[in-house]
XYZ file of N, CA and C in Angstrom:
651
model
N -3.615 -22.161 18.435
C -2.355 -21.988 17.698
C -1.167 -22.161 18.648
N -0.226 -22.994 18.260
C 0.978 -23.225 19.046
C 2.015 -22.186 18.630
N 2.191 -21.149 19.454
C 3.062 -20.044 19.075
C 4.534 -20.448 19.050
N 4.898 -21.459 19.849
C 6.281 -21.928 19.830
C 6.585 -22.605 18.496
N 5.694 -23.481 18.050
C 5.889 -24.133 16.753
C 5.894 -23.110 15.628
N 5.062 -22.096 15.784
C 5.009 -21.039 14.774
C 6.344 -20.314 14.673
N 6.941 -20.004 15.812
C 8.232 -19.308 15.811
C 9.340 -20.195 15.258
N 9.211 -21.485 15.468
C 10.209 -22.417 14.935
C 10.069 -22.590 13.426
N 8.851 -22.499 12.937
C 8.588 -22.703 11.509
C 8.914 -21.467 10.666
N 8.746 -20.292 11.242
C 8.989 -19.061 10.490
C 10.457 -18.934 10.099
N 10.697 -18.472 8.880
C 12.072 -18.277 8.420
C 12.074 -17.190 7.353
N 13.270 -16.748 6.961
C 13.396 -15.705 5.934
C 13.479 -16.347 4.553
N 12.520 -16.042 3.717
C 12.451 -16.608 2.374
C 13.520 -15.986 1.477
N 14.184 -16.803 0.700
C 15.250 -16.335 -0.185
C 14.842 -16.307 -1.653
N 13.751 -16.985 -2.008
C 13.277 -16.987 -3.398
C 11.770 -17.180 -3.398
N 11.057 -16.324 -4.128
C 9.599 -16.366 -4.172
C 9.089 -16.973 -5.477
N 7.911 -17.574 -5.393
C 7.197 -18.077 -6.558
C 6.386 -16.918 -7.132
N 6.830 -16.377 -8.250
C 6.202 -15.184 -8.825
C 4.778 -15.429 -9.300
N 4.384 -16.689 -9.447
C 3.053 -17.007 -9.961
C 1.985 -17.017 -8.875
N 2.395 -16.966 -7.626
C 1.440 -17.068 -6.526
C 1.240 -15.709 -5.845
N -0.007 -15.387 -5.577
C -0.361 -14.122 -4.955
C -1.025 -14.356 -3.601
N -0.772 -13.471 -2.674
C -1.409 -13.537 -1.358
C -2.856 -13.067 -1.497
N -3.829 -13.850 -1.021
C -5.236 -13.452 -1.138
C -5.524 -12.124 -0.449
N -6.498 -11.411 -0.982
C -6.852 -10.092 -0.454
C -7.250 -10.151 1.018
N -8.006 -11.179 1.404
C -8.454 -11.277 2.794
C -7.274 -11.479 3.739
N -6.281 -12.232 3.284
C -5.082 -12.445 4.093
C -4.307 -11.144 4.258
N -4.204 -10.391 3.187
C -3.518 -9.103 3.250
C -4.216 -8.150 4.211
N -5.529 -8.108 4.146
C -6.267 -7.217 5.039
C -6.020 -7.586 6.497
N -5.919 -8.884 6.784
C -5.627 -9.319 8.149
C -4.239 -8.865 8.578
N -3.271 -8.954 7.666
C -1.912 -8.508 7.978
C -1.860 -6.999 8.192
N -2.593 -6.263 7.371
C -2.619 -4.808 7.529
C -3.222 -4.424 8.874
N -4.241 -5.164 9.293
C -4.863 -4.864 10.577
C -3.911 -5.201 11.728
N -3.142 -6.271 11.573
C -2.121 -6.573 12.578
C -1.105 -5.447 12.668
N -0.685 -4.931 11.527
C 0.255 -3.809 11.519
C -0.338 -2.602 12.228
N -1.602 -2.328 11.937
C -2.255 -1.158 12.531
C -2.319 -1.270 14.043
N -2.420 -2.500 14.536
C -2.534 -2.730 15.980
C -1.204 -3.016 16.654
N -0.099 -2.773 15.969
C 1.221 -3.013 16.552
C 1.448 -2.123 17.771
N 2.201 -2.620 18.749
C 2.508 -1.807 19.927
C 3.573 -0.765 19.618
N 3.566 0.318 20.371
C 4.620 1.331 20.282
C 4.695 2.067 21.607
N 5.856 2.604 21.912
C 6.051 3.325 23.162
C 5.058 4.479 23.262
N 4.374 4.561 24.380
C 3.336 5.558 24.670
C 2.357 5.727 23.498
N 2.128 4.635 22.770
C 1.203 4.625 21.633
C 1.548 5.720 20.620
N 2.843 5.944 20.409
C 3.287 7.043 19.543
C 3.058 6.776 18.053
N 3.059 5.522 17.636
C 2.753 5.128 16.257
C 3.497 5.977 15.211
N 4.826 6.025 15.265
C 5.570 6.938 14.385
C 5.890 6.344 13.016
N 4.941 5.642 12.422
C 5.224 4.865 11.220
C 4.252 5.139 10.088
N 4.628 4.632 8.933
C 3.743 4.627 7.763
C 4.175 3.437 6.916
N 3.224 2.825 6.212
C 3.520 1.632 5.429
C 3.101 1.836 3.979
N 4.036 1.687 3.068
C 3.761 1.813 1.637
C 3.688 0.405 1.055
N 2.570 0.069 0.433
C 2.340 -1.275 -0.087
C 2.387 -1.266 -1.610
N 3.164 -2.176 -2.179
C 3.282 -2.305 -3.632
C 2.839 -3.695 -4.058
N 1.903 -3.755 -5.006
C 1.405 -5.032 -5.506
C 1.729 -5.238 -6.979
N 1.489 -4.230 -7.802
C 1.682 -4.373 -9.242
C 3.164 -4.474 -9.603
N 3.449 -5.129 -10.724
C 4.834 -5.326 -11.157
C 5.603 -4.017 -11.235
N 4.965 -3.007 -11.823
C 5.660 -1.734 -12.013
C 5.945 -1.025 -10.684
N 5.084 -1.245 -9.706
C 5.292 -0.619 -8.398
C 6.385 -1.336 -7.605
N 6.425 -2.658 -7.696
C 7.498 -3.382 -7.045
C 8.837 -3.071 -7.719
N 8.795 -2.823 -9.026
C 10.021 -2.447 -9.746
C 10.550 -1.101 -9.257
N 9.664 -0.201 -8.894
C 10.091 1.096 -8.353
C 10.870 0.894 -7.070
N 10.381 -0.005 -6.216
C 11.075 -0.268 -4.958
C 12.404 -0.968 -5.217
N 12.418 -1.870 -6.193
C 13.632 -2.630 -6.507
C 14.760 -1.730 -7.010
N 14.437 -0.557 -7.524
C 15.483 0.368 -7.986
C 16.443 0.730 -6.860
N 15.972 0.680 -5.649
C 16.823 1.047 -4.507
C 17.848 -0.025 -4.182
N 17.777 -1.167 -4.878
C 18.738 -2.245 -4.640
C 19.756 -2.369 -5.774
N 19.627 -1.569 -6.819
C 20.449 -1.749 -8.019
C 21.940 -1.582 -7.746
N 22.287 -0.643 -6.892
C 23.700 -0.388 -6.588
C 24.006 -0.898 -5.181
N 24.788 -1.953 -5.125
C 25.235 -2.462 -3.839
C 24.382 -3.542 -3.217
N 23.141 -3.688 -3.681
C 22.237 -4.657 -3.062
C 21.477 -5.466 -4.103
N 22.105 -5.752 -5.220
C 21.436 -6.438 -6.327
C 20.903 -7.812 -5.924
N 21.503 -8.417 -4.903
C 21.054 -9.732 -4.451
C 19.633 -9.711 -3.903
N 19.107 -8.529 -3.612
C 17.743 -8.424 -3.087
C 16.703 -8.114 -4.163
N 17.132 -7.842 -5.381
C 16.193 -7.442 -6.429
C 15.122 -8.491 -6.686
N 15.532 -9.731 -6.896
C 14.566 -10.780 -7.223
C 13.569 -11.002 -6.094
N 14.009 -10.811 -4.862
C 13.110 -11.000 -3.719
C 11.988 -9.966 -3.731
N 12.250 -8.833 -4.330
C 11.236 -7.785 -4.451
C 10.397 -7.987 -5.708
N 11.053 -8.252 -6.818
C 10.355 -8.365 -8.101
C 9.457 -9.589 -8.174
N 9.840 -10.681 -7.528
C 9.071 -11.927 -7.616
C 8.081 -12.119 -6.481
N 8.071 -11.233 -5.536
C 7.147 -11.348 -4.411
C 5.723 -11.024 -4.846
N 4.778 -11.434 -4.031
C 3.383 -11.075 -4.292
C 3.146 -9.604 -3.965
N 3.594 -9.188 -2.784
C 3.439 -7.814 -2.322
C 4.712 -7.394 -1.585
N 4.964 -6.114 -1.572
C 6.109 -5.556 -0.858
C 5.622 -4.409 0.013
N 6.084 -4.392 1.244
C 5.725 -3.308 2.166
C 6.992 -2.561 2.562
N 6.979 -1.259 2.386
C 8.074 -0.408 2.845
C 7.690 0.152 4.207
N 8.458 -0.205 5.220
C 8.237 0.318 6.564
C 8.942 1.669 6.670
N 8.170 2.694 6.944
C 8.710 4.058 7.014
C 8.579 4.597 8.433
N 9.532 5.423 8.805
C 9.533 6.062 10.120
C 9.494 7.570 9.947
N 8.837 8.238 10.847
C 8.801 9.701 10.792
C 10.212 10.288 10.924
N 10.450 11.383 10.248
C 11.731 12.077 10.382
C 11.697 13.056 11.543
N 10.512 13.328 12.066
C 10.356 14.146 13.263
C 8.978 13.824 13.833
N 8.717 14.275 15.041
C 7.442 14.017 15.701
C 6.650 15.321 15.783
N 5.839 15.623 14.764
C 5.130 16.906 14.728
C 3.938 16.950 15.680
N 3.558 18.155 16.057
C 2.437 18.329 16.971
C 1.144 17.796 16.377
N 0.970 17.935 15.058
C -0.275 17.474 14.449
C -0.438 15.956 14.564
N 0.684 15.227 14.551
C 0.595 13.779 14.730
C 0.207 13.445 16.167
N 0.804 14.124 17.126
C 0.463 13.883 18.526
C -1.003 14.205 18.785
N -1.490 15.261 18.165
C -2.895 15.620 18.314
C -3.806 14.585 17.674
N -3.388 14.045 16.512
C -4.200 13.040 15.821
C -4.300 11.767 16.649
N -3.189 11.357 17.261
C -3.199 10.160 18.106
C -4.116 10.373 19.310
N -4.017 11.539 19.936
C -4.838 11.836 21.111
C -6.321 11.861 20.747
N -6.637 12.465 19.621
C -8.033 12.533 19.176
C -8.590 11.146 18.890
N -7.770 10.297 18.298
C -8.227 8.938 18.010
C -8.451 8.153 19.295
N -7.555 8.330 20.253
C -7.737 7.665 21.544
C -9.048 8.100 22.193
N -9.344 9.390 22.102
C -10.594 9.901 22.674
C -11.800 9.312 21.943
N -11.724 9.257 20.625
C -12.825 8.711 19.824
C -13.039 7.222 20.117
N -11.962 6.526 20.465
C -12.048 5.097 20.757
C -12.414 4.810 22.204
N -12.681 5.860 22.981
C -13.140 5.683 24.350
C -12.062 5.367 25.360
N -10.853 5.854 25.121
C -9.739 5.541 26.021
C -9.762 6.355 27.318
N -10.535 7.445 27.366
C -10.480 8.343 28.521
C -11.828 8.399 29.241
N -11.774 8.202 30.549
C -12.992 8.259 31.355
C -13.388 9.695 31.674
N -12.409 10.596 31.613
C -12.712 11.998 31.890
C -11.643 12.884 31.243
N -11.850 14.199 31.341
C -10.932 15.152 30.713
C -9.541 15.084 31.316
N -9.485 14.802 32.623
C -8.182 14.728 33.283
C -7.331 13.578 32.731
N -7.989 12.464 32.428
C -7.261 11.320 31.873
C -6.686 11.650 30.501
N -7.438 12.401 29.725
C -6.961 12.802 28.398
C -5.766 13.734 28.514
N -5.847 14.685 29.417
C -4.741 15.616 29.630
C -3.510 14.864 30.114
N -3.708 13.922 31.021
C -2.583 13.152 31.552
C -1.899 12.307 30.492
N -2.689 11.700 29.615
C -2.110 10.904 28.537
C -1.294 11.776 27.588
N -1.839 12.918 27.246
C -1.136 13.834 26.341
C 0.160 14.326 26.975
N 0.108 14.686 28.245
C 1.291 15.177 28.937
C 2.356 14.080 29.033
N 1.937 12.868 29.357
C 2.888 11.770 29.488
C 3.573 11.434 28.171
N 2.792 11.397 27.080
C 3.372 11.078 25.782
C 4.341 12.168 25.338
N 3.931 13.393 25.505
C 4.805 14.501 25.113
C 6.072 14.524 25.970
N 5.945 14.081 27.219
C 7.113 14.015 28.068
C 8.146 13.039 27.533
N 7.678 11.887 27.032
C 8.601 10.912 26.453
C 9.209 11.428 25.155
N 8.397 12.075 24.345
C 8.921 12.644 23.096
C 9.996 13.675 23.392
N 9.737 14.555 24.351
C 10.710 15.582 24.693
C 11.959 14.988 25.349
N 11.779 13.898 26.114
C 12.929 13.222 26.707
C 13.909 12.778 25.619
N 13.366 12.180 24.553
C 14.231 11.689 23.478
C 14.653 12.818 22.534
N 13.835 13.842 22.439
C 14.162 14.943 21.533
C 15.238 15.848 22.122
N 15.121 16.190 23.388
C 16.004 17.203 23.977
C 17.068 16.640 24.927
N 16.701 15.651 25.738
C 17.636 15.154 26.748
C 18.538 14.048 26.199
N 17.938 12.998 25.710
C 18.737 11.897 25.157
C 19.144 12.137 23.708
N 18.448 13.064 23.054
C 18.773 13.479 21.682
C 18.851 12.287 20.726
N 17.905 11.372 20.877
C 17.875 10.189 20.011
C 16.459 9.921 19.503
N 15.694 10.976 19.270
C 14.287 10.795 18.923
C 14.109 9.986 17.646
N 15.011 10.166 16.667
C 14.902 9.392 15.434
C 15.115 7.905 15.707
N 16.130 7.599 16.486
C 16.402 6.204 16.828
C 15.253 5.618 17.638
N 14.701 6.391 18.539
C 13.571 5.954 19.359
C 12.374 5.608 18.475
N 12.094 6.448 17.488
C 10.968 6.180 16.592
C 11.240 4.952 15.725
N 12.470 4.765 15.304
C 12.813 3.581 14.506
C 12.604 2.306 15.313
N 12.918 2.350 16.599
C 12.720 1.172 17.440
C 11.246 0.790 17.497
N 10.362 1.775 17.505
C 8.930 1.479 17.508
C 8.524 0.815 16.191
N 9.123 1.268 15.094
C 8.797 0.693 13.790
C 9.244 -0.755 13.703
N 10.356 -1.085 14.362
C 10.806 -2.470 14.375
C 9.862 -3.361 15.179
N 9.161 -2.786 16.156
C 8.131 -3.556 16.847
C 7.041 -3.972 15.869
N 6.671 -3.055 14.977
C 5.669 -3.367 13.955
C 6.186 -4.438 13.003
N 7.474 -4.401 12.703
C 8.064 -5.421 11.838
C 7.925 -6.805 12.461
N 8.220 -6.918 13.740
C 8.077 -8.200 14.421
C 6.636 -8.689 14.402
N 5.705 -7.770 14.576
C 4.289 -8.126 14.525
C 3.932 -8.703 13.169
N 4.409 -8.073 12.107
C 4.099 -8.544 10.754
C 4.707 -9.922 10.485
N 5.955 -10.128 10.861
C 6.627 -11.388 10.535
C 5.945 -12.579 11.208
N 5.592 -12.432 12.467
C 4.919 -13.529 13.157
C 3.489 -13.687 12.640
N 2.862 -12.566 12.331
C 1.509 -12.635 11.792
C 1.470 -13.312 10.435
N 2.445 -13.000 9.585
C 2.502 -13.629 8.264
C 2.665 -15.136 8.406
N 3.540 -15.559 9.303
C 3.752 -16.986 9.517
C 2.472 -17.670 9.988
N 1.712 -16.990 10.829
C 0.474 -17.576 11.349
C -0.564 -17.771 10.247
N -0.445 -17.004 9.170
C -1.387 -17.088 8.058
C -0.826 -17.863 6.873
N 0.348 -18.479 7.073
C 0.937 -19.283 6.017
C 1.585 -18.484 4.908
N 1.939 -17.242 5.191
C 2.574 -16.364 4.197
C 4.066 -16.275 4.493
N 4.879 -16.419 3.455
C 6.324 -16.287 3.618
C 6.725 -14.820 3.541
N 7.816 -14.479 4.227
C 8.228 -13.077 4.291
C 9.742 -12.949 4.298
N 10.204 -11.818 3.779
C 11.628 -11.500 3.771
C 11.829 -10.048 4.178
N 12.331 -9.787 5.383
C 12.669 -8.414 5.766
C 14.053 -8.062 5.240
N 14.199 -6.848 4.704
C 15.467 -6.440 4.096
C 15.857 -5.032 4.518
N 17.097 -4.902 4.994
C 17.705 -3.595 5.194
C 18.670 -3.285 4.045
N 18.866 -4.258 3.154
C 19.789 -4.094 2.043
C 19.175 -3.344 0.877
N 19.102 -2.033 1.005
C 18.623 -1.152 -0.060
C 19.130 0.247 0.244
N 19.102 1.099 -0.753
C 19.558 2.481 -0.594
C 18.364 3.339 -0.189
N 18.333 3.758 1.064
C 17.187 4.518 1.568
C 17.042 5.870 0.881
N 18.149 6.468 0.477
C 18.057 7.749 -0.223
C 17.347 7.585 -1.556
N 17.707 6.527 -2.265
C 17.070 6.252 -3.558
C 15.586 5.959 -3.372
N 15.258 5.132 -2.382
C 13.860 4.759 -2.167
C 13.044 5.937 -1.652
N 13.621 6.727 -0.764
C 12.911 7.916 -0.276
C 12.567 8.855 -1.421
N 13.521 9.037 -2.343
C 13.294 9.917 -3.487
C 12.256 9.329 -4.431
N 12.333 8.022 -4.658
C 11.408 7.347 -5.576
C 9.964 7.468 -5.098
N 9.765 7.367 -3.803
C 8.414 7.390 -3.233
C 8.021 8.754 -2.668
N 8.929 9.724 -2.730
C 8.634 11.052 -2.203
C 8.372 11.047 -0.710
N 9.123 10.240 0.011
C 8.848 10.059 1.434
C 9.256 11.240 2.296
N 10.430 11.801 2.019
C 10.938 12.853 2.905
C 10.071 14.105 2.849
N 9.483 14.364 1.683
C 8.573 15.507 1.575
C 7.330 15.311 2.436
N 7.035 14.064 2.757
C 5.870 13.748 3.589
C 6.243 13.557 5.053
N 7.534 13.738 5.366
C 7.966 13.615 6.754
C 8.333 12.214 7.180
N 8.689 11.348 6.202
C 9.059 9.972 6.516
C 10.360 9.589 5.823
N 10.948 8.485 6.271
C 12.108 7.901 5.611
C 11.972 6.386 5.668
N 12.449 5.700 4.648
C 12.328 4.239 4.592
C 13.290 3.588 5.578
N 12.839 2.520 6.208
C 13.635 1.837 7.227
C 13.883 0.374 6.867
N 12.835 -0.331 6.509
C 12.924 -1.750 6.173
C 11.957 -2.042 5.029
N 12.368 -2.935 4.141
C 11.498 -3.412 3.071
C 11.164 -4.864 3.359
N 9.878 -5.219 3.274
C 9.453 -6.592 3.532
C 8.709 -7.135 2.317
N 9.192 -8.243 1.782
C 8.509 -8.929 0.689
C 7.616 -10.018 1.264
N 6.427 -10.155 0.681
C 5.462 -11.163 1.112
C 5.077 -12.040 -0.076
N 4.816 -13.295 0.183
C 4.394 -14.190 -0.883
C 4.554 -15.636 -0.455
N 4.947 -16.473 -1.406
C 5.124 -17.891 -1.134
C 6.431 -18.353 -1.761
N 7.213 -19.114 -1.012
C 8.540 -19.485 -1.480
C 8.468 -20.426 -2.691
N 9.482 -20.356 -3.501
C 9.576 -21.215 -4.677
C 10.414 -22.443 -4.362
N 10.465 -23.376 -5.311
C 11.257 -24.589 -5.136
C 12.743 -24.283 -5.124
N 13.122 -23.080 -5.551
C 14.523 -22.678 -5.575
C 14.978 -22.027 -4.273
N 14.070 -21.948 -3.313
C 14.409 -21.315 -2.031
C 15.205 -22.290 -1.167
N 16.517 -22.149 -1.191
C 17.380 -23.071 -0.444
C 17.142 -22.998 1.061
N 16.700 -21.841 1.536
C 16.545 -21.660 2.973
C 15.343 -22.412 3.532
N 14.412 -22.766 2.650
C 13.199 -23.452 3.107
C 13.506 -24.822 3.675
N 14.549 -25.463 3.185
C 14.857 -26.807 3.643
C 15.931 -26.893 4.703
N 16.450 -25.755 5.107
C 17.521 -25.765 6.105
C 16.952 -25.740 7.521
N 17.606 -26.404 8.455
C 17.133 -26.365 9.850
C 17.344 -24.980 10.439
N 16.461 -24.613 11.344
C 16.598 -23.318 12.007
C 17.751 -23.373 13.000
N 18.469 -22.267 13.149
C 19.614 -22.234 14.065
C 19.528 -21.020 14.971
N 19.498 -21.272 16.249
C 19.509 -20.214 17.258
C 20.438 -20.644 18.394
N 20.984 -19.682 19.102
C 21.816 -19.985 20.258
C 20.992 -20.720 21.311
N 21.616 -21.589 22.095
C 20.871 -22.344 23.112
C 20.319 -21.434 24.202
N 19.220 -21.863 24.786
C 18.557 -21.065 25.811
C 19.483 -20.724 26.970
N 20.358 -21.655 27.339
C 21.222 -21.424 28.497
C 22.163 -20.243 28.305
N 22.451 -19.898 27.051
C 23.323 -18.756 26.794
C 22.544 -17.449 26.617
N 21.225 -17.536 26.592
C 20.398 -16.364 26.328
C 19.639 -15.872 27.544
N 19.370 -16.751 28.492
C 18.535 -16.386 29.618
C 19.301 -16.450 30.934
N 19.082 -15.454 31.771
C 19.580 -15.448 33.137
C 18.371 -15.360 34.048
N 18.189 -16.325 34.881
C 17.054 -16.355 35.802
C 17.509 -15.951 37.200
N 16.934 -14.910 37.715
C 17.312 -14.366 39.028
C 16.513 -15.034 40.153
């Protein structure tokens, strides 16, 4: 796979073909890519809500009714929609669950390694919680890493995608009961296949030239 060509081909879809659905096997591959996304100190402060049925995508689209109506069709006509959620806090039970999973997956050669990993991760959490006081922002940055993983992964599988911040998070959080579960919505991503009405599909990609982006020391 030519990853450069893949990055050049990927774009944000503006109109979906409502008649086309992403195959189940393709979705499972995308979900596994999401699960394997990188995060700082393997903190994994995310959750993903997936909507496939018309009525479920309509629930998500309600968050665009006021102020973001231009995004409604992108949600309603998509094959699937994923709501990227971030934790509202970093609870001890989550840190314990991550550590236990690492142990089950054979990440530690001895007890000291397990203790060191736990201490190091908690040190970063406390750094952002107490010293820099930006733990929420820190966790959101990890969730955006997962977003990048999904977008490139979707392109590699021939699936079109549209990431959207244009929605009312309060409305969506209430609709999905996210805050009661310790999460808040961050980004909505529609997946599917573009329609003939997607003007963006035929436009050339535009990025700043490399000389203005890179400094080589």
